[in-house]
Short mmCIF file of C-alpha atoms in Angstrom, two decimals:
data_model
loop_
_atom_site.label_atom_id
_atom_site.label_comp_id
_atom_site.label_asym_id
_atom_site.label_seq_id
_atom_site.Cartn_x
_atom_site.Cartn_y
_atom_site.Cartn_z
CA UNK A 1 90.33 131.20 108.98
CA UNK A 2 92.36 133.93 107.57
CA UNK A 3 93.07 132.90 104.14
CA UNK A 4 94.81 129.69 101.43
CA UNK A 5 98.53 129.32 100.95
CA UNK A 6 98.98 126.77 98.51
CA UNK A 7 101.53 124.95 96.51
CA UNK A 8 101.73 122.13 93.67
CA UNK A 9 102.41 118.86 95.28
CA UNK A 10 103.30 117.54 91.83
CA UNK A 11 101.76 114.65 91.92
CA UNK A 12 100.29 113.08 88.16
CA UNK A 13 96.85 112.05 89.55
CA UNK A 14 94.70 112.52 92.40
CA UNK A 15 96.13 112.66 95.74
CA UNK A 16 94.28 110.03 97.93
CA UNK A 17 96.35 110.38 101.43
CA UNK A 18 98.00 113.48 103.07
CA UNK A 19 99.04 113.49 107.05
CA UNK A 20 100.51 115.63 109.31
CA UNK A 21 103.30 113.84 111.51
CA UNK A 22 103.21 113.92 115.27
CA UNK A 23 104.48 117.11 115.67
CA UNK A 24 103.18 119.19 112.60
CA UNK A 25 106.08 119.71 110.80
CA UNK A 26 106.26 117.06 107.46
CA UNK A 27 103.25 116.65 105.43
CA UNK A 28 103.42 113.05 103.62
CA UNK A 29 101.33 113.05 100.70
CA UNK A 30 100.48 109.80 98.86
CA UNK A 31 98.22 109.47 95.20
CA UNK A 32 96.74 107.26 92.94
CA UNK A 33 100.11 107.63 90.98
CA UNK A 34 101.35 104.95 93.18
CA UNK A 35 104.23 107.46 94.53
CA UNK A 36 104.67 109.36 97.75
CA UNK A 37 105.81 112.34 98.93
CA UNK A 38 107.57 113.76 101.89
CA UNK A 39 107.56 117.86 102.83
CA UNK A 40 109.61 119.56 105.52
CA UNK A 41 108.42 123.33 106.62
CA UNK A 42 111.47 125.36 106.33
CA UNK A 43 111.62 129.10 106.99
CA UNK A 44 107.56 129.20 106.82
CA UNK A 45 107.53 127.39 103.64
CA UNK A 46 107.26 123.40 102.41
CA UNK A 47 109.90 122.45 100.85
CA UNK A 48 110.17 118.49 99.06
CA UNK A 49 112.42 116.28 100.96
CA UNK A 50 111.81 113.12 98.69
CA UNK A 51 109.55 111.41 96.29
CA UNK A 52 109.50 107.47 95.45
CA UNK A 53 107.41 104.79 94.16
CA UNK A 54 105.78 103.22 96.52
CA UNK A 55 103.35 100.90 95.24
CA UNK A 56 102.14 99.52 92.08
CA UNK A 57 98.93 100.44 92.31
CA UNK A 58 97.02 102.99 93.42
CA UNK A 59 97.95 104.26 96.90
CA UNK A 60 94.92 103.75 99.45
CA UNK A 61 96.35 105.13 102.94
CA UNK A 62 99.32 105.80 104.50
CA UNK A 63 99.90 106.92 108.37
CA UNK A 64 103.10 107.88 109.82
CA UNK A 65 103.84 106.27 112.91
CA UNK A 66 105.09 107.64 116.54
CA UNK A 67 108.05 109.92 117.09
CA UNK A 68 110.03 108.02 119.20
CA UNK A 69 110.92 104.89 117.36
CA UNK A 70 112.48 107.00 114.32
CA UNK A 71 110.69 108.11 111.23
CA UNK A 72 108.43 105.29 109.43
CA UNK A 73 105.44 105.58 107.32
CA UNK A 74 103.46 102.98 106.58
CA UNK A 75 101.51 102.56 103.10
CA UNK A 76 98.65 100.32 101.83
CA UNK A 77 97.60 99.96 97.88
CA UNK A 78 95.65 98.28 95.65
CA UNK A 79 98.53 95.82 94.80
CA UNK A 80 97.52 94.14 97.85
CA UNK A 81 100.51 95.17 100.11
CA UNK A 82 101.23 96.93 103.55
CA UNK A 83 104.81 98.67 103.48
CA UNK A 84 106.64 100.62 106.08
CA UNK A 85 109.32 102.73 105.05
CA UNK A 86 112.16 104.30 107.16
CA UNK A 87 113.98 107.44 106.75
CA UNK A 88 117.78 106.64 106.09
CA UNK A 89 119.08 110.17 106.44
CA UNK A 90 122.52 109.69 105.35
CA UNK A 91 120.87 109.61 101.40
CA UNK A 92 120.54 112.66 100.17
CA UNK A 93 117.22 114.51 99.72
CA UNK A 94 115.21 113.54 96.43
CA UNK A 95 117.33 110.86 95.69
CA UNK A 96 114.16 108.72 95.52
CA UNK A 97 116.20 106.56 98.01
CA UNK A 98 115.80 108.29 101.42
CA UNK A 99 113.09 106.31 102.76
CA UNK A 100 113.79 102.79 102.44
CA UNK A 101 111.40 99.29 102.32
CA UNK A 102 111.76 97.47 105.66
CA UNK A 103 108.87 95.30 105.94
CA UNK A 104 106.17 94.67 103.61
CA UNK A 105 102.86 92.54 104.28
CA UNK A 106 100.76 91.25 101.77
CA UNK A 107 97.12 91.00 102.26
CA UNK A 108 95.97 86.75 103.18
CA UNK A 109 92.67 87.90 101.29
CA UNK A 110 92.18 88.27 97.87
CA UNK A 111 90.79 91.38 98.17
CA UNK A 112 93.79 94.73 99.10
CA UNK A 113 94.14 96.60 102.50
CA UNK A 114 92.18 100.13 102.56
CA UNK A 115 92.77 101.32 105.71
CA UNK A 116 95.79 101.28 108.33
CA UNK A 117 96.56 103.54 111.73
CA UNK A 118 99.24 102.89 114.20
CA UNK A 119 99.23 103.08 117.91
CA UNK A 120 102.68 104.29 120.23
CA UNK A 121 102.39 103.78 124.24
CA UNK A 122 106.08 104.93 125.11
CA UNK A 123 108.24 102.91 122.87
CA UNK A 124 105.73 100.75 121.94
CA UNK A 125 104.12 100.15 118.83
CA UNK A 126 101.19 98.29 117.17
CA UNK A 127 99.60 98.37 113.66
CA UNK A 128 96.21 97.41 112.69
CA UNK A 129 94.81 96.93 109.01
CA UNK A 130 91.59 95.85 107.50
CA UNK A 131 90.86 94.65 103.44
CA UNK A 132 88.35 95.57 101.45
CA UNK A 133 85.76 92.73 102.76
CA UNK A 134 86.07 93.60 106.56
CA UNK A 135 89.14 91.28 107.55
CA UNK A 136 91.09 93.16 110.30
CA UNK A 137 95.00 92.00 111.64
CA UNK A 138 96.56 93.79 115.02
CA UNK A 139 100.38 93.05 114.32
CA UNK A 140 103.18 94.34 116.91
CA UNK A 141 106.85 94.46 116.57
CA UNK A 142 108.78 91.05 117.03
CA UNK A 143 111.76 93.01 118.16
CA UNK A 144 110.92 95.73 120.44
CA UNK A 145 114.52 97.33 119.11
CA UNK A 146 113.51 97.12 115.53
CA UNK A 147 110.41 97.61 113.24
CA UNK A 148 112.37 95.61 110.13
CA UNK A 149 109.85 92.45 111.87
CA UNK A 150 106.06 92.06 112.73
CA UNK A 151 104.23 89.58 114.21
CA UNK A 152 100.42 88.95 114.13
CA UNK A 153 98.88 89.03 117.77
CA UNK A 154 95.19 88.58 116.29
CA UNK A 155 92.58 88.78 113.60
CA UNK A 156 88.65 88.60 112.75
CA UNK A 157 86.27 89.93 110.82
CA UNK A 158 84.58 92.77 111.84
CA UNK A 159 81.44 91.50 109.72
CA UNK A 160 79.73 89.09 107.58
CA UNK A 161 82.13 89.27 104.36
CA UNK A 162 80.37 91.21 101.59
CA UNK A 163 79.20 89.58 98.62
CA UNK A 164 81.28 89.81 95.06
CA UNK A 165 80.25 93.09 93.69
CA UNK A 166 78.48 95.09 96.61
CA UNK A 167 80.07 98.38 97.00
CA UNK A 168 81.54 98.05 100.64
CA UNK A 169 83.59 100.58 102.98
CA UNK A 170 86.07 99.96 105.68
CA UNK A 171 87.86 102.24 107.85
CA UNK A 172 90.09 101.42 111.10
CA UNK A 173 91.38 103.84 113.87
CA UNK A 174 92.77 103.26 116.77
CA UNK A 175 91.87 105.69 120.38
CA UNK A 176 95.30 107.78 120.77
CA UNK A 177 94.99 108.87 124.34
CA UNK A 178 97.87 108.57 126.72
CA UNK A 179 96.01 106.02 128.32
CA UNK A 180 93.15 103.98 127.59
CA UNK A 181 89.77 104.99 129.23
CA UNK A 182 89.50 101.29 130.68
CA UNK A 183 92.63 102.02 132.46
CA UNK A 184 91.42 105.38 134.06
CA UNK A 185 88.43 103.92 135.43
CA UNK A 186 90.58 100.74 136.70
CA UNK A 187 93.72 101.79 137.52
CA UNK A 188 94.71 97.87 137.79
CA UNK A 189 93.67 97.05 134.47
CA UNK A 190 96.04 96.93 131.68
CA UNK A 191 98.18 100.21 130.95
CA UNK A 192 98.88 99.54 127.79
CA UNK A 193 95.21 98.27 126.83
CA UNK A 194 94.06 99.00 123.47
CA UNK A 195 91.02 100.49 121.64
CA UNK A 196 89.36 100.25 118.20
CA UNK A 197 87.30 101.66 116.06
CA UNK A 198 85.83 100.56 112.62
CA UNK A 199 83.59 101.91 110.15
CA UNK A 200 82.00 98.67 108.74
CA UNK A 201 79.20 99.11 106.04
CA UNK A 202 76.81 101.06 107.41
CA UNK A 203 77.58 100.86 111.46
CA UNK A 204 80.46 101.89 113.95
CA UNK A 205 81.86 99.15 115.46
CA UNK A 206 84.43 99.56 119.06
CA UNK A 207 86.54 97.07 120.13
CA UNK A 208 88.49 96.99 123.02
CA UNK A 209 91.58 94.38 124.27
CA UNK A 210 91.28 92.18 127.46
CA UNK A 211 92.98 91.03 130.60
CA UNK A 212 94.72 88.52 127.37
CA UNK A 213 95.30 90.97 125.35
CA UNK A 214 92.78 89.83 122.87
CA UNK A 215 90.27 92.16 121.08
CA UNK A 216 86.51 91.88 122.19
CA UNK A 217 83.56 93.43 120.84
CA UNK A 218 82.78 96.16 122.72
CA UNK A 219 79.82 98.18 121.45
CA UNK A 220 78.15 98.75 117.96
CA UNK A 221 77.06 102.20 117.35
CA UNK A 222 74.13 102.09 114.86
CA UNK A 223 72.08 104.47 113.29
CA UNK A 224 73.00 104.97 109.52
CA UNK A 225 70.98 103.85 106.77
CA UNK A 226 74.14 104.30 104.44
CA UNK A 227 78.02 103.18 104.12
CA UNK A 228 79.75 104.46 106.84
CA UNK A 229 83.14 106.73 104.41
CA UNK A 230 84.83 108.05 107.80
CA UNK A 231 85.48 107.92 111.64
CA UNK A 232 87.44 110.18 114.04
CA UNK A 233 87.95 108.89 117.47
CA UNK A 234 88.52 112.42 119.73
CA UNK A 235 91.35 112.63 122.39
CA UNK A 236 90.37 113.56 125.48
CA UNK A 237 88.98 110.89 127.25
CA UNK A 238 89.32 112.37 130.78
CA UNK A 239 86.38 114.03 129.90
CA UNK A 240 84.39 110.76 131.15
CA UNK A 241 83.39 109.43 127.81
CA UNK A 242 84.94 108.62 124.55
CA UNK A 243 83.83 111.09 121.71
CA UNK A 244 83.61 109.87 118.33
CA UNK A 245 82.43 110.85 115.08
CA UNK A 246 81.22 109.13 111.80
CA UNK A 247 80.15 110.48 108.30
CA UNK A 248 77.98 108.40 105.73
CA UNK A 249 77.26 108.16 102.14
CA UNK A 250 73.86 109.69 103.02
CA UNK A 251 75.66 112.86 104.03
CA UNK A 252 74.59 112.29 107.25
CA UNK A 253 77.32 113.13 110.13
CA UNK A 254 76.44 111.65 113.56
CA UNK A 255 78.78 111.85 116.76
CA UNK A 256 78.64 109.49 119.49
CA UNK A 257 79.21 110.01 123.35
CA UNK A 258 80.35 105.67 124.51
CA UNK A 259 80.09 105.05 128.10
CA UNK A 260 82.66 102.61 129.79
CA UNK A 261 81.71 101.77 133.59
CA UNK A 262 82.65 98.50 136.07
CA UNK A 263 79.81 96.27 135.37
CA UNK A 264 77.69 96.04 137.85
CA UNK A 265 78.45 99.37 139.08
CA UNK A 266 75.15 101.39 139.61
CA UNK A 267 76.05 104.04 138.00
CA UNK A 268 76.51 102.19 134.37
CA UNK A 269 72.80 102.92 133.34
CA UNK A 270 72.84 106.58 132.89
CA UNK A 271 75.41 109.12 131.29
CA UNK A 272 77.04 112.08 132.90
CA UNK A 273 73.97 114.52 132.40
CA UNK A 274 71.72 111.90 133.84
CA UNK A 275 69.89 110.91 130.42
CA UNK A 276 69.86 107.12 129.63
CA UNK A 277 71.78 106.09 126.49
CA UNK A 278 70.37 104.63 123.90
CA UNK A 279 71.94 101.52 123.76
CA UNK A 280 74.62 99.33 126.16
CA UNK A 281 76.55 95.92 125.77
CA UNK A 282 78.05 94.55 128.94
CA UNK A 283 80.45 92.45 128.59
CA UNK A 284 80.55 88.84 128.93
CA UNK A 285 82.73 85.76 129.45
CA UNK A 286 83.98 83.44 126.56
CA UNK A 287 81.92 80.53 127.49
CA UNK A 288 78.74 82.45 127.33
CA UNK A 289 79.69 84.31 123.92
CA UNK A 290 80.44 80.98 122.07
CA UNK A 291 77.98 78.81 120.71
CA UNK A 292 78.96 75.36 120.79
CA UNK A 293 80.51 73.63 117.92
CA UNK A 294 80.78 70.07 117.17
CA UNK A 295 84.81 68.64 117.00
CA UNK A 296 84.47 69.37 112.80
CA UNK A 297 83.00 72.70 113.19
CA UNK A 298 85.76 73.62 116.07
CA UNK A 299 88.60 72.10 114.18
CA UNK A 300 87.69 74.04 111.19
CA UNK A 301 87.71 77.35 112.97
CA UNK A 302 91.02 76.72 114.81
CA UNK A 303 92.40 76.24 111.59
CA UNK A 304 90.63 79.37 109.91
CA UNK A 305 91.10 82.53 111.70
CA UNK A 306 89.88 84.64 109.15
CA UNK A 307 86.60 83.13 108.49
CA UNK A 308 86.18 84.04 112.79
CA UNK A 309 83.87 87.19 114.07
CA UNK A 310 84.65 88.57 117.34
CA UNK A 311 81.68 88.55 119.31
CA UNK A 312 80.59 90.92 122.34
CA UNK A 313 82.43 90.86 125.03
CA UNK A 314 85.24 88.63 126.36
CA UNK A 315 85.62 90.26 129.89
CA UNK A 316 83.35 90.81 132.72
CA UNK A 317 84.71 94.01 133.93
CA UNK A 318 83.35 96.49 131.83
CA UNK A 319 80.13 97.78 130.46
CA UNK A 320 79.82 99.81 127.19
CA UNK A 321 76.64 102.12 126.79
CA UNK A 322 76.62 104.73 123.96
CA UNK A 323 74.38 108.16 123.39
CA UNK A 324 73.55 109.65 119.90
CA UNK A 325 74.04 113.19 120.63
CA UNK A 326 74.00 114.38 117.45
CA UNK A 327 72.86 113.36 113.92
CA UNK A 328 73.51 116.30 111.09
CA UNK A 329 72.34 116.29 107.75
CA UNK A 330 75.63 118.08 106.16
CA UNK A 331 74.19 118.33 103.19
CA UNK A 332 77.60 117.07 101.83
CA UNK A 333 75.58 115.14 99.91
CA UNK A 334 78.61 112.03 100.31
CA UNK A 335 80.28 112.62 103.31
CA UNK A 336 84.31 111.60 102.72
CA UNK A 337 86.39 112.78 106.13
CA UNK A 338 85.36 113.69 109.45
CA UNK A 339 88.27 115.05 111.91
CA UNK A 340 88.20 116.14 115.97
CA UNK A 341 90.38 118.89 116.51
CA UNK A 342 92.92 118.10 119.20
CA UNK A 343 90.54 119.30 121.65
CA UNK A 344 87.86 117.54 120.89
CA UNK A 345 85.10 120.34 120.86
CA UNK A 346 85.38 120.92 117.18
CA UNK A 347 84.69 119.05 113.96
CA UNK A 348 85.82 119.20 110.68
CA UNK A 349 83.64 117.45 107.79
CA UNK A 350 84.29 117.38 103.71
CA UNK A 351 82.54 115.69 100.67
CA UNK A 352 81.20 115.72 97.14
CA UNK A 353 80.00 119.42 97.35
CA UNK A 354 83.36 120.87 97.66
CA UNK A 355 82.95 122.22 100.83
CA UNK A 356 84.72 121.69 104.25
CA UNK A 357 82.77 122.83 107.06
CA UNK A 358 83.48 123.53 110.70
CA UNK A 359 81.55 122.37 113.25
CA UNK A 360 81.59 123.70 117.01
CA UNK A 361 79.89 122.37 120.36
CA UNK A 362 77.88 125.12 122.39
CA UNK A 363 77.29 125.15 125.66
CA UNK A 364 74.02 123.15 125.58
CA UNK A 365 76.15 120.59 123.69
CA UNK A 366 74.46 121.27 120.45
CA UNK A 367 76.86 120.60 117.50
CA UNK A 368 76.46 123.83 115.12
CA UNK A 369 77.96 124.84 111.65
CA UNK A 370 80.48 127.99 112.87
CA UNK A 371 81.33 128.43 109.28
CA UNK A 372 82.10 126.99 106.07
CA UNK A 373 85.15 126.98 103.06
CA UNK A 374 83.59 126.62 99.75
CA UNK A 375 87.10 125.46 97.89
CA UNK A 376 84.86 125.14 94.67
CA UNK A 377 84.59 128.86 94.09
CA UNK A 378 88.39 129.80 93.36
CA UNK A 379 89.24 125.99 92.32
CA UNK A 380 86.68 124.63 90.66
CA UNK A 381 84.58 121.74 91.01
CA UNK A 382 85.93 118.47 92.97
CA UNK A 383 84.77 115.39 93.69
CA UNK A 384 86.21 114.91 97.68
CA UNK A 385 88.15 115.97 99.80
CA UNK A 386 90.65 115.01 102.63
CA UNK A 387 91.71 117.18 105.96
CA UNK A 388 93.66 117.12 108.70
CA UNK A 389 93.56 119.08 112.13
CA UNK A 390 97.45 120.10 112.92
CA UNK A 391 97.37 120.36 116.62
CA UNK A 392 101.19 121.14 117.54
CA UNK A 393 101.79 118.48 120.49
CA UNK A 394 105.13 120.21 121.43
CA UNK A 395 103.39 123.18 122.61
CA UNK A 396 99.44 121.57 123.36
CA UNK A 397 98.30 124.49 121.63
CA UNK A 398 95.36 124.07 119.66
CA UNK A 399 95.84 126.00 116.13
CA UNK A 400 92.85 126.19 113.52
CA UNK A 401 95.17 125.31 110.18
CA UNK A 402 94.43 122.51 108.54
CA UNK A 403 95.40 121.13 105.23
CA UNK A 404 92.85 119.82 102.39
CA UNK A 405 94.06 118.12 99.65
CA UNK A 406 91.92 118.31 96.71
CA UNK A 407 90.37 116.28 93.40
CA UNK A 408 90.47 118.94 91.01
CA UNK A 409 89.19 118.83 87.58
CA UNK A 410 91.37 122.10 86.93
CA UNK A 411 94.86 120.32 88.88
CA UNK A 412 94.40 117.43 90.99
CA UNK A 413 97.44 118.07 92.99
CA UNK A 414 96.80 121.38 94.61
CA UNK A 415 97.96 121.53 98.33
CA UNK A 416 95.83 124.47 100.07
CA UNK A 417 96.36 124.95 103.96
CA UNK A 418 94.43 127.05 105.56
CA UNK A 419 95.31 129.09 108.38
#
């Protein structure tokens, strides 16, 4: 790291959200003053394309989605609504009108959405989002042509729905490889099979779509004793296992290596290194996952999807086993974000201390600190923090710059990136 640029994003409260696009060259920035914001790097610096009320409520997440369908963001508040947004570029920068309303979605729950990623395979899209009490939706384009229509292709809970007061935490990412691991290892399966992971309460949760296209439970990843805040699924897959990350309340930050192998295979007992995971769920068909109901009890669920949990596995061709390869006490004291690097070998972390540190993978395949940012000693103290890895696809050059967007006490809308 070489040093902070900064710059006033101008927001009037805290910013919540801030994403790179696909190819590192607009930051979006959303906040709890229900508006966002959209920056284009000109001649080396950010310059504001367009600001606009969004929501009217606080601003939870917001994701941009592929490159190839045009620009859309998509945006989740507290006012209960999902809205994507396109870029009409024939308005004229900060008009407030340059990124227009095309769909909106409001939450079948009476609790909002917190979390929302999208996932492009060529010039396809999907979108998954999850409320505030575990209730996750997988919607798709009705028109391939168009993203002005979405249709729902399934939804579950991802667990037991939390009782009225108890602090909860939900987060929902979807894998981002080129092609799904399930795919690699059976080139017949499914190209355009998808992946999932959730941070629900206090465990990691992967699902994974069948030969239907329908989302199974894969594996559960336990091992925190507190809320799960974060997840980062790594890219890089090839690499024979799926790397993926989590961060909890108890500052803890744990990384997972998952497993996927033809059941029945001989070789689905042990990982790469020859050590046995510590845990495995093979996969099972739908008659042996469903307990049966009487004709009131099926009748009731056929008519209430969201009250349904998706069980392990609906397919018989894969088996899931996962290894606990690291568990670090961050002393973050709340950990907030977690973030791969494009690569996959190093980790980002953030939280209540004020302090993003920078983890890197030896050769032994220890995770250790390589250094630290303490943002609290020029800015003052903060209460969380968000980051992003920019990763320039174009060129699939890895570049150590990230951006952290900041709860000040001093200015709550200071962008710093660091390069």
């Amino acid at each position: 790291m070489t040093g902070f640029n900064d710059f006033d994003a101008g927001h009037r409260d805290l910013v919540t959200v801030t994403k790179f696009n696909f190819y590192g060259t607009r930051i979006l920035t959303a906040s709890s003053d229900h508006r966002v914001k959209v920056w284009d790097q000109k001649d080396g610096t950010w310059q504001l394309t367009d600001t606009w009320r969004a929501h009217d409520a606080e601003i939870r997440d917001a994701a941009w989605n592929g490159p190839f369908t045009g620009q859309h963001i998509g945006t989740v508040g507290e006012d209960m609504k999902f809205k994507l947004w396109q870029e009409d570029v024939t308005q004229l920068p900060n008009s407030g009108r340059r990124f227009r309303n095309i769909f909106r979605l409001t939450s079948p729950v009476r609790t909002p959405y917190v979390s929302l990623d999208f996932r492009n395979i060529d010039l396809d899209s999907w979108l998954v989002l999850i409320t505030r009490d575990g209730l996750l939706t997988v919607l798709e384009p009705a028109n391939p042509d168009t993203l002005a229509e979405w249709q729902q292709i399934d939804q579950f809970r991802v667990c037991a729905e939390p009782s009225r007061g108890e602090e909860t935490s939900f987060k929902v990412q979807f894998q981002h490889d080129p092609v799904d691991i399930t795919h690699t290892i059976l080139p017949s399966w499914d190209r355009k099979s998808l992946s999932l992971v959730v941070a629900a309460m206090d465990t990691v949760k992967i699902y994974r779509t069948d030969a239907n296209r329908r989302f199974y439970h894969a594996i559960e990843l336990t091992g925190h004793t507190g809320l799960v805040r974060d997840i980062s699924w790594a890219n890089g897959s090839v690499r024979g296992c799926d790397l993926i990350a989590s961060g909890s309340k108890d500052g803890v930050v744990k990384v997972f290596e998952v497993y996927t192998t033809l059941a029945g295979s001989s070789g689905n007992s042990t990982n790469g290194n020859g050590n046995r995971p510590l845990s495995s769920s093979t996969t099972q068909s739908p008659a042996g996952r469903l307990a049966t109901q009487s004709g009131i009890g099926s009748a009731l669920a056929n008519r209430s999807p969201v009250a349904m949990h998706r069980h392990g596995g609906a397919d018989t061709h894969f088996k899931h086993t996962f290894k606990e390869v690291a568990s670090i006490d961050s002393t973050h004291l709340d950990v907030w974000q977690v973030e791969f690097s494009f690569a996959g070998d190093c980790l980002l972390t953030s939280g209540d201390d004020g302090i993003v540190r920078f983890w890197k993978r030896s050769i032994s395949g220890e995770w250790l600190e390589f250094s630290e940012a303490d943002l609290t000693d020029e800015y003052g103290t903060h209460f969380s923090t968000t980051l992003i890895f920019l990763s320039p696809r174009e060129l699939y050059v890895e570049t150590l710059q990230l951006t952290a967007f900041l709860s000040l006490c001093t200015d709550k809308s200071k962008l710093l990136i660091i390069d």
